[in-house]
Coordinates of C-alpha atoms in Angstrom, one line a residue:
M644 CA 29.1 -5.2 -12.6
T645 CA 27.3 -2.7 -10.5
Q646 CA 25.9 0.2 -12.0
T647 CA 25.7 2.9 -9.5
L648 CA 23.5 6.2 -9.6
G649 CA 23.6 6.9 -5.8
T650 CA 23.4 5.1 -2.5
W651 CA 19.8 4.1 -2.3
E652 CA 19.9 0.5 -0.7
G653 CA 17.3 -1.7 -1.7
F654 CA 16.4 -0.1 -4.8
H655 CA 15.4 -3.4 -6.4
K656 CA 13.5 -4.6 -3.3
P657 CA 9.9 -3.0 -3.8
G658 CA 8.6 -1.5 -0.6
K659 CA 12.2 -0.8 0.9
Q660 CA 12.8 2.8 -0.5
R661 CA 12.8 5.3 2.2
V662 CA 13.8 9.0 2.1
L663 CA 14.9 9.9 5.4
P664 CA 14.3 13.2 7.1
G665 CA 16.6 15.7 6.2
T666 CA 17.8 14.2 2.8
K667 CA 18.4 17.0 0.2
E668 CA 16.0 16.9 -2.8
E669 CA 18.9 15.9 -5.3
D670 CA 19.6 12.9 -2.9
S671 CA 16.0 11.7 -2.8
F672 CA 15.7 9.9 -5.9
V673 CA 19.3 8.2 -6.2
C674 CA 19.8 4.5 -6.0
S675 CA 22.0 1.6 -6.5
C676 CA 21.2 -0.6 -9.5
D677 CA 22.9 -3.8 -10.0
N678 CA 19.8 -5.7 -10.9
A679 CA 16.9 -3.4 -11.6
S680 CA 15.0 -5.8 -13.9
S681 CA 11.7 -5.4 -11.8
N682 CA 12.0 -1.6 -11.4
N683 CA 12.9 -0.5 -15.0
Q684 CA 11.0 2.5 -15.1
L685 CA 12.1 3.7 -11.7
Y686 CA 15.7 3.2 -12.7
L687 CA 14.9 5.4 -15.9
Q688 CA 13.3 8.1 -13.8
T689 CA 16.0 8.3 -11.3
L690 CA 18.4 8.6 -14.3
I691 CA 16.4 11.3 -15.7
R692 CA 16.4 13.3 -12.4
S693 CA 20.1 13.4 -12.0
K694 CA 21.1 13.4 -15.8
R695 CA 18.3 14.8 -17.6
F696 CA 20.6 17.4 -19.7
D697 CA 23.2 14.5 -20.7
I698 CA 21.3 12.7 -23.3
D699 CA 24.0 10.5 -24.3
V700 CA 23.7 8.9 -20.6
L701 CA 20.4 8.6 -20.7
L702 CA 20.0 6.6 -24.0
E703 CA 22.8 4.2 -22.7
Q704 CA 21.3 0.7 -22.6
P705 CA 22.0 -0.8 -19.1
P706 CA 23.1 -4.4 -18.8
F707 CA 20.2 -5.7 -17.0
M708 CA 17.6 -4.6 -20.1
D709 CA 17.3 -5.9 -23.2
E710 CA 17.0 -3.3 -26.0
L711 CA 13.2 -3.7 -26.7
S712 CA 12.7 -3.2 -22.8
W713 CA 14.8 -0.2 -22.9
L714 CA 12.9 1.1 -25.8
Y715 CA 9.7 0.5 -24.1
E716 CA 10.7 2.1 -21.2
H717 CA 11.9 5.3 -22.8
M718 CA 8.5 5.7 -24.7
R719 CA 6.6 5.0 -21.5
Q720 CA 8.5 7.6 -19.9
I721 CA 8.4 10.1 -22.9
C722 CA 4.6 9.6 -22.8
I723 CA 4.1 10.6 -19.2
E724 CA 6.2 13.7 -20.0
L725 CA 4.4 14.6 -23.2
G726 CA 1.1 14.6 -21.1
F727 CA 2.3 17.5 -19.0
Y728 CA 3.8 18.8 -22.6
V729 CA 0.6 19.0 -23.9
S730 CA -1.3 20.4 -20.7
V731 CA 0.9 23.6 -21.2
V732 CA 0.5 23.8 -24.9
H733 CA -3.3 23.6 -24.6
K734 CA -3.2 27.1 -23.0
E735 CA -2.9 28.5 -26.5
C736 CA -3.5 25.7 -28.9
T737 CA -7.1 25.4 -28.6
E738 CA -9.7 23.9 -31.0
K739 CA -10.6 27.3 -32.1
Q740 CA -6.9 28.4 -32.6
C741 CA -5.7 25.0 -34.3
P742 CA -8.8 23.4 -35.7
V743 CA -7.0 21.2 -37.9
M744 CA -3.5 19.2 -36.8
R745 CA -1.0 20.8 -39.0
A746 CA 3.2 21.3 -39.1
Q747 CA 3.9 24.0 -41.8
E748 CA 1.3 23.2 -44.6
T749 CA 1.2 19.2 -44.2
T750 CA -2.2 18.2 -42.5
Y751 CA -2.2 15.0 -40.4
Y752 CA -5.5 13.1 -40.0
C753 CA -6.2 11.6 -36.6
A754 CA -6.7 7.8 -36.3
G755 CA -8.5 8.1 -32.8
H756 CA -11.9 8.3 -34.8
G757 CA -12.5 4.7 -36.0
S758 CA -11.4 5.7 -39.5
P759 CA -8.4 8.6 -39.9
R760 CA -10.0 12.1 -40.4
P761 CA -9.0 15.7 -39.6
C762 CA -8.9 16.8 -36.1
S763 CA -7.9 19.7 -34.0
A764 CA -4.4 19.8 -33.1
I765 CA -5.0 19.4 -29.5
G766 CA -7.6 16.8 -29.9
Y767 CA -4.9 14.9 -32.3
A768 CA -2.2 15.3 -29.4
V769 CA -4.6 13.7 -26.8
H770 CA -5.9 10.9 -28.9
T771 CA -2.6 10.1 -30.0
L772 CA -1.3 9.8 -26.3
D773 CA -4.1 7.5 -25.4
Y774 CA -3.3 5.2 -28.3
A775 CA 0.4 5.2 -27.2
V776 CA -0.5 4.5 -23.6
R777 CA -3.0 1.9 -24.9
Q778 CA 0.0 0.1 -26.8
L779 CA 2.4 0.5 -24.2
S780 CA 0.1 -1.0 -21.6
Q781 CA 0.3 -4.3 -23.5
G782 CA 4.1 -4.8 -22.2
D783 CA 5.8 -7.5 -23.8
N784 CA 3.3 -7.3 -26.9
T785 CA 4.8 -3.9 -28.0
S786 CA 7.1 -4.9 -30.9
L787 CA 9.4 -2.8 -32.6
K788 CA 7.0 -2.2 -35.5
H789 CA 4.5 -0.8 -32.9
L790 CA 7.1 1.5 -31.5
Q791 CA 7.9 2.7 -35.1
S792 CA 4.3 3.6 -35.8
M793 CA 4.2 5.3 -32.4
V794 CA 7.1 7.5 -32.9
R795 CA 5.6 8.5 -36.2
R796 CA 2.4 9.7 -34.7
L797 CA 4.2 11.3 -31.5
Y798 CA 6.7 13.1 -33.5
R799 CA 3.8 15.2 -35.0
I800 CA 2.9 16.7 -31.8
F801 CA 6.7 18.2 -31.5
A802 CA 6.4 19.4 -35.2
H803 CA 3.0 21.3 -34.6
V804 CA 4.4 23.0 -31.4
Y805 CA 7.5 23.9 -33.1
F806 CA 6.1 25.4 -36.1
H807 CA 3.0 27.1 -34.8
H808 CA 3.7 27.8 -31.1
R809 CA 7.2 28.2 -31.3
Q810 CA 7.6 30.0 -27.9
V811 CA 6.2 27.1 -25.9
F812 CA 8.2 24.7 -27.7
E813 CA 11.5 26.9 -26.8
T814 CA 10.4 27.3 -23.2
Q815 CA 9.6 23.6 -22.8
E816 CA 12.6 22.3 -24.5
T817 CA 15.2 24.5 -22.6
A818 CA 13.7 23.3 -19.5
T819 CA 13.3 19.7 -20.2
Y820 CA 15.2 18.3 -23.4
L821 CA 12.5 16.1 -24.2
Y822 CA 12.3 16.6 -28.0
A823 CA 16.0 16.0 -28.0
R824 CA 15.9 13.1 -26.0
F825 CA 12.8 11.7 -28.3
V826 CA 14.4 12.3 -31.3
R827 CA 17.9 11.1 -30.6
L828 CA 16.1 7.9 -29.3
A829 CA 14.4 7.7 -32.8
R830 CA 17.7 8.2 -34.6
K831 CA 19.7 5.7 -32.3
Y832 CA 17.6 2.9 -32.6
E833 CA 16.1 3.7 -36.2
L834 CA 12.7 4.1 -35.1
A835 CA 12.1 7.3 -37.7
P836 CA 13.7 7.7 -41.0
E837 CA 15.3 11.0 -41.3
S838 CA 12.6 12.1 -44.1
Q839 CA 9.9 12.5 -41.1
I840 CA 12.2 14.6 -39.0
I841 CA 11.2 18.0 -40.2
I842 CA 12.0 20.3 -37.2
P843 CA 15.5 22.0 -38.0
E844 CA 18.5 20.5 -36.2
L845 CA 18.8 22.1 -32.6
P846 CA 22.4 21.8 -30.9
T847 CA 20.8 19.3 -28.6
T848 CA 19.8 16.9 -31.4
V849 CA 23.0 16.8 -33.3

């Protein structure tokens, strides 16, 4: 059964995607996807461009991907977007402003130093993203257990921003729904226990 996002013929044929002169921006990244197993990341990115605020649709597993591959693509995309997110937060979350990674009164140790130790919040965020990218670069070697560990560490970045840089969190979330997508993915696929989800419920996370 064909799952259609648009009319981009040749979506699953690398090198044949073309955006013709005069194409509207909203029509530039839509495609016809009946067998996109070799273009999973492009499929998800296309879906996000057209349905960013419809999280139910974004989390619906397509028939041409198994569950672990679908989770892998979501986590890879979340890391890409979280990299931009951290660059925005860095404007006020400096090593001087936030010398230790905290969410409320809880201090988190950073595993990016050989052995876990205290780290600035922005240092923790960068080291954790580096760790996640390394794990995801292994592709098929990324197991559910690794994804659960990854989600736990990445969640702390959102928690720090929410509790210590609330305006940045609200501005970014209104524009991207990135946290809502992340936490609902974690819940749907049991990647994190409820006890670790410490940010109060948002209308988009219920």
